[in-house]
Short mmCIF file of C-alpha atoms in Angstrom, two decimals:
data_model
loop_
_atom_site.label_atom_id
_atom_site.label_comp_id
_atom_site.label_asym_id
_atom_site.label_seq_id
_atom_site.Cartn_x
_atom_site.Cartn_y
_atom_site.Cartn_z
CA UNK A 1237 -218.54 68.82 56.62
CA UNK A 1238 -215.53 69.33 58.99
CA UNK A 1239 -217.53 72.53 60.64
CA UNK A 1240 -220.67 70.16 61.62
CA UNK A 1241 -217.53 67.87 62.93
CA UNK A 1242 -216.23 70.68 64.64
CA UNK A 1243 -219.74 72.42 66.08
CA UNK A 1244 -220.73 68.72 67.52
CA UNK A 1245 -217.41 68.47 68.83
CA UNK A 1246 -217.65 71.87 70.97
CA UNK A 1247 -221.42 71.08 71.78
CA UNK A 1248 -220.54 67.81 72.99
CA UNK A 1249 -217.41 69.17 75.05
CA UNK A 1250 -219.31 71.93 76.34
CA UNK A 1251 -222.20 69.72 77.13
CA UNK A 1252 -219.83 66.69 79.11
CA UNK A 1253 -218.30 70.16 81.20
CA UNK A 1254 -221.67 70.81 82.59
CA UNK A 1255 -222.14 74.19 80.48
CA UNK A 1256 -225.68 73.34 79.22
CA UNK A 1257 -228.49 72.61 81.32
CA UNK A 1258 -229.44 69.36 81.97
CA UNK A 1259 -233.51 69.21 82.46
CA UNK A 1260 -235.03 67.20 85.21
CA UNK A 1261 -236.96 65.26 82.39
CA UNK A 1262 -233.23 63.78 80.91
CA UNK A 1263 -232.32 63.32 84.25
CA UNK A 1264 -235.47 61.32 85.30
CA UNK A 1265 -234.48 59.87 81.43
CA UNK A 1266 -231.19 59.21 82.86
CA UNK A 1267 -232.02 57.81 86.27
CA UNK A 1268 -234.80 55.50 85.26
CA UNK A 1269 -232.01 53.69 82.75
CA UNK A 1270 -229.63 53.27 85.38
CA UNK A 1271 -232.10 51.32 87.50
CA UNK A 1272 -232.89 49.49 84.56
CA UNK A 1273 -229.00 48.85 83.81
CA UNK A 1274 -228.90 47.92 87.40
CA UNK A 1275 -232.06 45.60 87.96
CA UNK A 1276 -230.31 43.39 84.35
CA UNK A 1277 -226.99 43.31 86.29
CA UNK A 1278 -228.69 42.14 89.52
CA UNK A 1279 -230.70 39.52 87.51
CA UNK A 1280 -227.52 38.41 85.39
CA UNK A 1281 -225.53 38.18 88.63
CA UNK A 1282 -228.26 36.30 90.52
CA UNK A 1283 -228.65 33.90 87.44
CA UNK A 1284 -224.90 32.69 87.83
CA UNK A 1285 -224.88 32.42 91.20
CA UNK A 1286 -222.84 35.42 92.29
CA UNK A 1287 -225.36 36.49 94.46
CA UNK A 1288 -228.70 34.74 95.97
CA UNK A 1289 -231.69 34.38 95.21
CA UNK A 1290 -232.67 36.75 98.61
CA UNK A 1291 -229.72 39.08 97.88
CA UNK A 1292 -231.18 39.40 94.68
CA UNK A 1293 -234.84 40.22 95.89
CA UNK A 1294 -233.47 42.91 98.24
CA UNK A 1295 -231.44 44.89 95.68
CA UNK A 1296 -235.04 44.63 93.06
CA UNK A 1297 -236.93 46.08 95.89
CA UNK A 1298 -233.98 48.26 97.04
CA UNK A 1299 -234.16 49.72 93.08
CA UNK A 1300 -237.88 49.76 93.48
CA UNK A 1301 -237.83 52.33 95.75
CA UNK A 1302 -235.39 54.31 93.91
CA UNK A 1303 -237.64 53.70 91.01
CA UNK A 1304 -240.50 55.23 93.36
CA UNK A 1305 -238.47 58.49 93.51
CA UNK A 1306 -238.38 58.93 89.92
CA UNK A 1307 -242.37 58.55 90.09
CA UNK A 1308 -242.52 61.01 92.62
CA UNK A 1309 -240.24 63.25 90.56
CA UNK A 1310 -242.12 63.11 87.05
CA UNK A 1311 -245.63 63.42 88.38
CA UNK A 1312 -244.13 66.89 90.64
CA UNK A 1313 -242.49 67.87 87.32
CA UNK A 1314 -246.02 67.45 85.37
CA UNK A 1315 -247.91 69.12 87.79
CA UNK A 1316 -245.22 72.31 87.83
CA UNK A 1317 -245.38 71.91 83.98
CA UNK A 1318 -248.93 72.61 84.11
CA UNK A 1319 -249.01 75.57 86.54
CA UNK A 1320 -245.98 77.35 85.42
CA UNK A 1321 -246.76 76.97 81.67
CA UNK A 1322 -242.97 76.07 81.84
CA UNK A 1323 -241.12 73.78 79.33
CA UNK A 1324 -237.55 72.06 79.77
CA UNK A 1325 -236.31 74.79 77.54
CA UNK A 1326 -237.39 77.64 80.06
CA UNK A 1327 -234.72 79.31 81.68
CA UNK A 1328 -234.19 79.26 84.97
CA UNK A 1329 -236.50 76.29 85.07
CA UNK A 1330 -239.16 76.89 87.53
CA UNK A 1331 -239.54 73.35 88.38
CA UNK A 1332 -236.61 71.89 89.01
CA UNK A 1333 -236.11 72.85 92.77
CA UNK A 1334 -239.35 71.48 92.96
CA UNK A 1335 -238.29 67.85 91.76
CA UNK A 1336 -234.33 68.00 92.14
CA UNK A 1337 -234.77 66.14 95.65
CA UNK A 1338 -236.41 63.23 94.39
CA UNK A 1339 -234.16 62.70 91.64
CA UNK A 1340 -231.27 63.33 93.51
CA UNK A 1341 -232.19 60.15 96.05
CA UNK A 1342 -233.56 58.20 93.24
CA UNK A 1343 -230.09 58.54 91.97
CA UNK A 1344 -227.89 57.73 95.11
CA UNK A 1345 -230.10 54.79 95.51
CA UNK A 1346 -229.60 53.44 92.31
CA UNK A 1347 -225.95 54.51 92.31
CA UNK A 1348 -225.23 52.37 95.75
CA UNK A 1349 -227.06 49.26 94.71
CA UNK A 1350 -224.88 49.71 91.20
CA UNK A 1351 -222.01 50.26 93.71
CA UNK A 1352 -222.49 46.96 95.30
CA UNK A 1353 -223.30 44.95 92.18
CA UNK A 1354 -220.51 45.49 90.14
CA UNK A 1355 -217.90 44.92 93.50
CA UNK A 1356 -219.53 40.80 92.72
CA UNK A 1357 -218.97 40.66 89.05
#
């Protein structure tokens, strides 16, 4: 019992220091719930007034088009999956200089709106 403790413990640690490869489907995974995270904040924020109804409207369609990057992203990613033969678990993954760009924005767009949301909480 304490060396399954132990091996999650050091997979986890190793993991959070960036020592395992993080696919571009978990970070699609990843950026797709922080647009989701954001678009309930804006809502929540909008519903008790801290923002208006336009502000509100702008940062949706703002996370819309980060949203749109993701799109862009996954259907790349499919497409390479499909010509390569490659899976997430292929190493070095042939697709994800293909897709990184898209994800990247999709991310700094979602992170900024975030940004901007949680300074009106």
């Amino acid at each position: 019992m304490k060396t399954k403790l132990l091996l999650c413990c050091i997979i986890a640690l190793v993991a959070g220091c960036g020592l395992l490869p993080v696919t571009p489907e978990q970070q699609i995974r990843d950026g797709a719930n922080g647009i989701t995270i954001g678009a309930t904040l804006n809502g929540n924020l909008a519903s008790v007034g801290k923002i208006t109804k336009a502000q509100a409207t702008s940062y949706r369609a703002i996370l819309g088009s980060a949203s749109g990057h993701f799109d862009v992203a996954f259907k790349a990613l499919e497409d390479c999956r499909t010509k390569t033969g490659s899976t997430p678990k292929t190493t070095p993954d042939p697709c994800k200089p293909t897709v990184q760009a898209d994800i990247d924005l999709g991310n700094k767009i979602a992170a900024d709106v975030r940004q901007v949301l949680d300074a009106k909480k």
